[in-house]
Amino acid sequence: MTAHTLAGALADDGRRRIFAAIVLGATSATEVAERADLPARVVLTGVRRLTDAGLVTGADGALAADEASLRAAARDSRPDDDTEPGVDPVLRTFLRGDVLVGLPAQRGRRRVLLAHIAERSFEAGTRYPERAVDDALKPWCAAGGSDHATLRRYLIDEQLLTREHGIYQRL
């Protein structure tokens, strides 16, 4: 289970109420429906989604939170701070590998991140058409931390890339 899967499974209010009822001791769909004050149909659908996500087990017909799966997800998603000594804290915070997980609101931090992306994605002095720039930026956005058009605009705004007649260049 990934953090993304966990967040998706618990994104719905009804599924959060169902999960809470199970964590608090409800062991059947009927008990969950009563405690969560939800229709049985909604509970059955929610339990199936939570089970598919790895949050709930239904062993022997008794519903329970899958604590082992939750512990494994927490352990697997914990960043290793000591794997890359000397890496800028901004990069450690906003990148997972070569994937952007968010953009800093503070301009100085955002510039550090954008400079890293520009250096890793574009050769200085090489001219790139817009499509090539988009293709180079899309992998950075795989986790949904931003989109390639926003990155491209920030790179231009911070003068890390120049744009002239649809042709981009890193200085």
PDB file of C-alpha atoms in Angstrom:
ATOM      1  CA  MET A   1       0.000   0.000   0.000  1.00  0.00           C
ATOM      2  CA  THR A   2       1.311   3.421  -0.901  1.00  0.00           C
ATOM      3  CA  ALA A   3       0.540   6.748   0.713  1.00  0.00           C
ATOM      4  CA  HIS A   4      -1.374   7.624  -2.459  1.00  0.00           C
ATOM      5  CA  THR A   5      -3.530   4.482  -2.101  1.00  0.00           C
ATOM      6  CA  LEU A   6      -4.148   5.239   1.563  1.00  0.00           C
ATOM      7  CA  ALA A   7      -5.156   8.824   0.837  1.00  0.00           C
ATOM      8  CA  GLY A   8      -7.429   7.726  -2.001  1.00  0.00           C
ATOM      9  CA  ALA A   9      -9.140   5.105   0.133  1.00  0.00           C
ATOM     10  CA  LEU A  10      -9.831   7.601   2.908  1.00  0.00           C
ATOM     11  CA  ALA A  11     -10.661  10.585   0.683  1.00  0.00           C
ATOM     12  CA  ASP A  12     -14.396   9.925   0.937  1.00  0.00           C
ATOM     13  CA  ASP A  13     -16.242  10.948   4.132  1.00  0.00           C
ATOM     14  CA  GLY A  14     -18.328   7.778   4.116  1.00  0.00           C
ATOM     15  CA  ARG A  15     -15.268   5.506   3.870  1.00  0.00           C
ATOM     16  CA  ARG A  16     -13.582   7.442   6.707  1.00  0.00           C
ATOM     17  CA  ARG A  17     -16.677   6.885   8.873  1.00  0.00           C
ATOM     18  CA  ILE A  18     -16.723   3.200   7.941  1.00  0.00           C
ATOM     19  CA  PHE A  19     -13.024   2.815   8.725  1.00  0.00           C
ATOM     20  CA  ALA A  20     -13.466   4.648  12.047  1.00  0.00           C
ATOM     21  CA  ALA A  21     -16.342   2.348  13.025  1.00  0.00           C
ATOM     22  CA  ILE A  22     -14.206  -0.714  12.246  1.00  0.00           C
ATOM     23  CA  VAL A  23     -11.219   0.670  14.169  1.00  0.00           C
ATOM     24  CA  LEU A  24     -13.534   1.341  17.122  1.00  0.00           C
ATOM     25  CA  GLY A  25     -14.713  -2.277  17.194  1.00  0.00           C
ATOM     26  CA  ALA A  26     -17.506  -2.852  14.680  1.00  0.00           C
ATOM     27  CA  THR A  27     -16.932  -6.323  13.214  1.00  0.00           C
ATOM     28  CA  SER A  28     -19.835  -6.722  10.801  1.00  0.00           C
ATOM     29  CA  ALA A  29     -21.357  -4.630   8.043  1.00  0.00           C
ATOM     30  CA  THR A  30     -24.543  -4.312  10.124  1.00  0.00           C
ATOM     31  CA  GLU A  31     -22.619  -2.934  13.125  1.00  0.00           C
ATOM     32  CA  VAL A  32     -20.686  -0.560  10.865  1.00  0.00           C
ATOM     33  CA  ALA A  33     -23.925   0.709   9.291  1.00  0.00           C
ATOM     34  CA  GLU A  34     -25.424   1.366  12.726  1.00  0.00           C
ATOM     35  CA  ARG A  35     -22.351   3.082  14.180  1.00  0.00           C
ATOM     36  CA  ALA A  36     -21.554   5.129  11.056  1.00  0.00           C
ATOM     37  CA  ASP A  37     -25.234   5.930  10.417  1.00  0.00           C
ATOM     38  CA  LEU A  38     -24.911   4.916   6.768  1.00  0.00           C
ATOM     39  CA  PRO A  39     -27.095   2.775   4.494  1.00  0.00           C
ATOM     40  CA  ALA A  40     -26.026  -0.887   4.175  1.00  0.00           C
ATOM     41  CA  ARG A  41     -25.325  -0.462   0.437  1.00  0.00           C
ATOM     42  CA  VAL A  42     -22.883   2.379   1.124  1.00  0.00           C
ATOM     43  CA  VAL A  43     -21.208   0.349   3.877  1.00  0.00           C
ATOM     44  CA  LEU A  44     -20.758  -2.736   1.693  1.00  0.00           C
ATOM     45  CA  THR A  45     -19.255  -0.676  -1.119  1.00  0.00           C
ATOM     46  CA  GLY A  46     -17.009   1.204   1.307  1.00  0.00           C
ATOM     47  CA  VAL A  47     -15.812  -1.974   3.021  1.00  0.00           C
ATOM     48  CA  ARG A  48     -14.939  -3.463  -0.371  1.00  0.00           C
ATOM     49  CA  ARG A  49     -12.927  -0.355  -1.333  1.00  0.00           C
ATOM     50  CA  LEU A  50     -11.142  -0.312   2.037  1.00  0.00           C
ATOM     51  CA  THR A  51     -10.374  -4.028   1.728  1.00  0.00           C
ATOM     52  CA  ASP A  52      -9.052  -3.578  -1.818  1.00  0.00           C
ATOM     53  CA  ALA A  53      -6.809  -0.758  -0.556  1.00  0.00           C
ATOM     54  CA  GLY A  54      -5.425  -2.990   2.199  1.00  0.00           C
ATOM     55  CA  LEU A  55      -6.892  -1.067   5.134  1.00  0.00           C
ATOM     56  CA  VAL A  56      -9.459  -3.633   6.244  1.00  0.00           C
ATOM     57  CA  THR A  57      -9.455  -7.408   6.511  1.00  0.00           C
ATOM     58  CA  GLY A  58     -12.520  -9.557   6.635  1.00  0.00           C
ATOM     59  CA  ALA A  59     -10.971 -12.739   7.996  1.00  0.00           C
ATOM     60  CA  ASP A  60     -13.601 -15.235   9.147  1.00  0.00           C
ATOM     61  CA  GLY A  61     -16.332 -12.717   8.366  1.00  0.00           C
ATOM     62  CA  ALA A  62     -15.133 -10.356  11.115  1.00  0.00           C
ATOM     63  CA  LEU A  63     -14.038  -6.942   9.888  1.00  0.00           C
ATOM     64  CA  ALA A  64     -10.864  -5.465  11.347  1.00  0.00           C
ATOM     65  CA  ALA A  65      -8.311  -2.814  10.513  1.00  0.00           C
ATOM     66  CA  ASP A  66      -5.305  -4.377   8.765  1.00  0.00           C
ATOM     67  CA  GLU A  67      -2.734  -3.091  11.245  1.00  0.00           C
ATOM     68  CA  ALA A  68       0.159  -4.999   9.672  1.00  0.00           C
ATOM     69  CA  SER A  69      -0.531  -3.404   6.304  1.00  0.00           C
ATOM     70  CA  LEU A  70      -0.759   0.064   7.864  1.00  0.00           C
ATOM     71  CA  ARG A  71       2.539  -0.427   9.720  1.00  0.00           C
ATOM     72  CA  ALA A  72       4.217  -1.647   6.531  1.00  0.00           C
ATOM     73  CA  ALA A  73       2.925   1.380   4.604  1.00  0.00           C
ATOM     74  CA  ALA A  74       4.229   3.760   7.278  1.00  0.00           C
ATOM     75  CA  ARG A  75       7.607   2.044   7.313  1.00  0.00           C
ATOM     76  CA  ASP A  76       7.934   1.905   3.505  1.00  0.00           C
ATOM     77  CA  SER A  77       6.948   5.530   2.921  1.00  0.00           C
ATOM     78  CA  ARG A  78       9.313   6.979   5.527  1.00  0.00           C
ATOM     79  CA  PRO A  79      12.044   8.997   3.787  1.00  0.00           C
ATOM     80  CA  ASP A  80      15.608   7.907   4.413  1.00  0.00           C
ATOM     81  CA  ASP A  81      17.352  11.036   5.639  1.00  0.00           C
ATOM     82  CA  ASP A  82      20.782   9.434   5.693  1.00  0.00           C
ATOM     83  CA  THR A  83      20.748   8.061   2.127  1.00  0.00           C
ATOM     84  CA  GLU A  84      21.880  11.294   0.523  1.00  0.00           C
ATOM     85  CA  PRO A  85      24.045  13.304   2.893  1.00  0.00           C
ATOM     86  CA  GLY A  86      24.607  16.881   1.817  1.00  0.00           C
ATOM     87  CA  VAL A  87      21.376  17.138  -0.189  1.00  0.00           C
ATOM     88  CA  ASP A  88      19.634  20.469   0.260  1.00  0.00           C
ATOM     89  CA  PRO A  89      16.732  20.197   2.748  1.00  0.00           C
ATOM     90  CA  VAL A  90      14.439  21.872   0.182  1.00  0.00           C
ATOM     91  CA  LEU A  91      15.143  19.081  -2.305  1.00  0.00           C
ATOM     92  CA  ARG A  92      14.655  16.415   0.384  1.00  0.00           C
ATOM     93  CA  THR A  93      11.316  17.963   1.296  1.00  0.00           C
ATOM     94  CA  PHE A  94       9.843  18.499  -2.152  1.00  0.00           C
ATOM     95  CA  LEU A  95      11.350  15.660  -4.225  1.00  0.00           C
ATOM     96  CA  ARG A  96      11.059  11.904  -3.984  1.00  0.00           C
ATOM     97  CA  GLY A  97      13.744  10.652  -6.323  1.00  0.00           C
ATOM     98  CA  ASP A  98      13.200  12.640  -9.489  1.00  0.00           C
ATOM     99  CA  VAL A  99       9.517  13.306  -8.817  1.00  0.00           C
ATOM    100  CA  LEU A 100       8.091  16.533  -7.464  1.00  0.00           C
ATOM    101  CA  VAL A 101       5.711  16.077  -4.518  1.00  0.00           C
ATOM    102  CA  GLY A 102       4.931  19.757  -4.083  1.00  0.00           C
ATOM    103  CA  LEU A 103       6.072  23.285  -4.775  1.00  0.00           C
ATOM    104  CA  PRO A 104       7.297  25.531  -1.961  1.00  0.00           C
ATOM    105  CA  ALA A 105       5.269  28.673  -1.397  1.00  0.00           C
ATOM    106  CA  GLN A 106       8.382  30.629  -0.437  1.00  0.00           C
ATOM    107  CA  ARG A 107      10.082  32.094  -3.508  1.00  0.00           C
ATOM    108  CA  GLY A 108      13.650  31.387  -2.328  1.00  0.00           C
ATOM    109  CA  ARG A 109      12.918  27.716  -1.686  1.00  0.00           C
ATOM    110  CA  ARG A 110      10.988  27.429  -4.927  1.00  0.00           C
ATOM    111  CA  ARG A 111      13.982  28.872  -6.816  1.00  0.00           C
ATOM    112  CA  VAL A 112      16.329  26.248  -5.287  1.00  0.00           C
ATOM    113  CA  LEU A 113      13.979  23.510  -6.441  1.00  0.00           C
ATOM    114  CA  LEU A 114      13.489  25.007  -9.905  1.00  0.00           C
ATOM    115  CA  ALA A 115      17.248  25.472 -10.396  1.00  0.00           C
ATOM    116  CA  HIS A 116      17.741  21.787  -9.591  1.00  0.00           C
ATOM    117  CA  ILE A 117      15.039  20.771 -12.086  1.00  0.00           C
ATOM    118  CA  ALA A 118      16.480  23.062 -14.779  1.00  0.00           C
ATOM    119  CA  GLU A 119      20.004  21.695 -14.293  1.00  0.00           C
ATOM    120  CA  ARG A 120      18.853  18.089 -14.378  1.00  0.00           C
ATOM    121  CA  SER A 121      16.487  18.520 -17.341  1.00  0.00           C
ATOM    122  CA  PHE A 122      18.176  20.907 -19.767  1.00  0.00           C
ATOM    123  CA  GLU A 123      21.672  21.391 -21.148  1.00  0.00           C
ATOM    124  CA  ALA A 124      22.963  24.960 -20.962  1.00  0.00           C
ATOM    125  CA  GLY A 125      22.971  26.646 -24.360  1.00  0.00           C
ATOM    126  CA  THR A 126      20.841  23.979 -26.078  1.00  0.00           C
ATOM    127  CA  ARG A 127      17.670  25.202 -27.761  1.00  0.00           C
ATOM    128  CA  TYR A 128      14.449  23.261 -27.084  1.00  0.00           C
ATOM    129  CA  PRO A 129      11.023  23.493 -28.750  1.00  0.00           C
ATOM    130  CA  GLU A 130       8.101  23.793 -26.337  1.00  0.00           C
ATOM    131  CA  ARG A 131       7.098  20.156 -26.814  1.00  0.00           C
ATOM    132  CA  ALA A 132      10.589  18.981 -25.755  1.00  0.00           C
ATOM    133  CA  VAL A 133      10.411  21.217 -22.674  1.00  0.00           C
ATOM    134  CA  ASP A 134       7.003  19.769 -21.774  1.00  0.00           C
ATOM    135  CA  ASP A 135       8.282  16.213 -22.297  1.00  0.00           C
ATOM    136  CA  ALA A 136      11.272  16.912 -20.039  1.00  0.00           C
ATOM    137  CA  LEU A 137       9.089  18.390 -17.276  1.00  0.00           C
ATOM    138  CA  LYS A 138       6.227  15.851 -17.267  1.00  0.00           C
ATOM    139  CA  PRO A 139       8.185  13.117 -15.418  1.00  0.00           C
ATOM    140  CA  TRP A 140       8.853  15.571 -12.593  1.00  0.00           C
ATOM    141  CA  CYS A 141       5.072  15.936 -12.192  1.00  0.00           C
ATOM    142  CA  ALA A 142       4.212  12.219 -11.978  1.00  0.00           C
ATOM    143  CA  ALA A 143       3.199  12.425  -8.298  1.00  0.00           C
ATOM    144  CA  GLY A 144       0.818  15.334  -8.874  1.00  0.00           C
ATOM    145  CA  GLY A 145       2.932  17.863  -6.961  1.00  0.00           C
ATOM    146  CA  SER A 146       2.503  20.291  -9.842  1.00  0.00           C
ATOM    147  CA  ASP A 147       1.926  20.249 -13.583  1.00  0.00           C
ATOM    148  CA  HIS A 148       4.422  20.751 -16.392  1.00  0.00           C
ATOM    149  CA  ALA A 149       2.884  24.045 -17.569  1.00  0.00           C
ATOM    150  CA  THR A 150       3.252  25.554 -14.088  1.00  0.00           C
ATOM    151  CA  LEU A 151       6.858  24.381 -13.871  1.00  0.00           C
ATOM    152  CA  ARG A 152       7.597  25.806 -17.317  1.00  0.00           C
ATOM    153  CA  ARG A 153       6.081  29.163 -16.330  1.00  0.00           C
ATOM    154  CA  TYR A 154       8.061  29.294 -13.066  1.00  0.00           C
ATOM    155  CA  LEU A 155      11.290  28.412 -14.899  1.00  0.00           C
ATOM    156  CA  ILE A 156      10.677  31.345 -17.246  1.00  0.00           C
ATOM    157  CA  ASP A 157       9.639  33.698 -14.415  1.00  0.00           C
ATOM    158  CA  GLU A 158      12.792  32.855 -12.450  1.00  0.00           C
ATOM    159  CA  GLN A 159      14.881  33.316 -15.620  1.00  0.00           C
ATOM    160  CA  LEU A 160      16.221  29.779 -15.429  1.00  0.00           C
ATOM    161  CA  LEU A 161      14.942  29.271 -18.979  1.00  0.00           C
ATOM    162  CA  THR A 162      14.476  31.861 -21.690  1.00  0.00           C
ATOM    163  CA  ARG A 163      11.702  31.743 -24.267  1.00  0.00           C
ATOM    164  CA  GLU A 164      11.789  33.366 -27.662  1.00  0.00           C
ATOM    165  CA  HIS A 165       9.342  32.503 -30.463  1.00  0.00           C
ATOM    166  CA  GLY A 166       8.420  29.168 -28.843  1.00  0.00           C
ATOM    167  CA  ILE A 167      12.057  28.113 -28.401  1.00  0.00           C
ATOM    168  CA  TYR A 168      13.433  27.619 -24.891  1.00  0.00           C
ATOM    169  CA  GLN A 169      17.014  27.724 -23.693  1.00  0.00           C
ATOM    170  CA  ARG A 170      18.728  27.291 -20.331  1.00  0.00           C
ATOM    171  CA  LEU A 171      21.260  30.005 -19.620  1.00  0.00           C
TER     172      LEU A 171
END
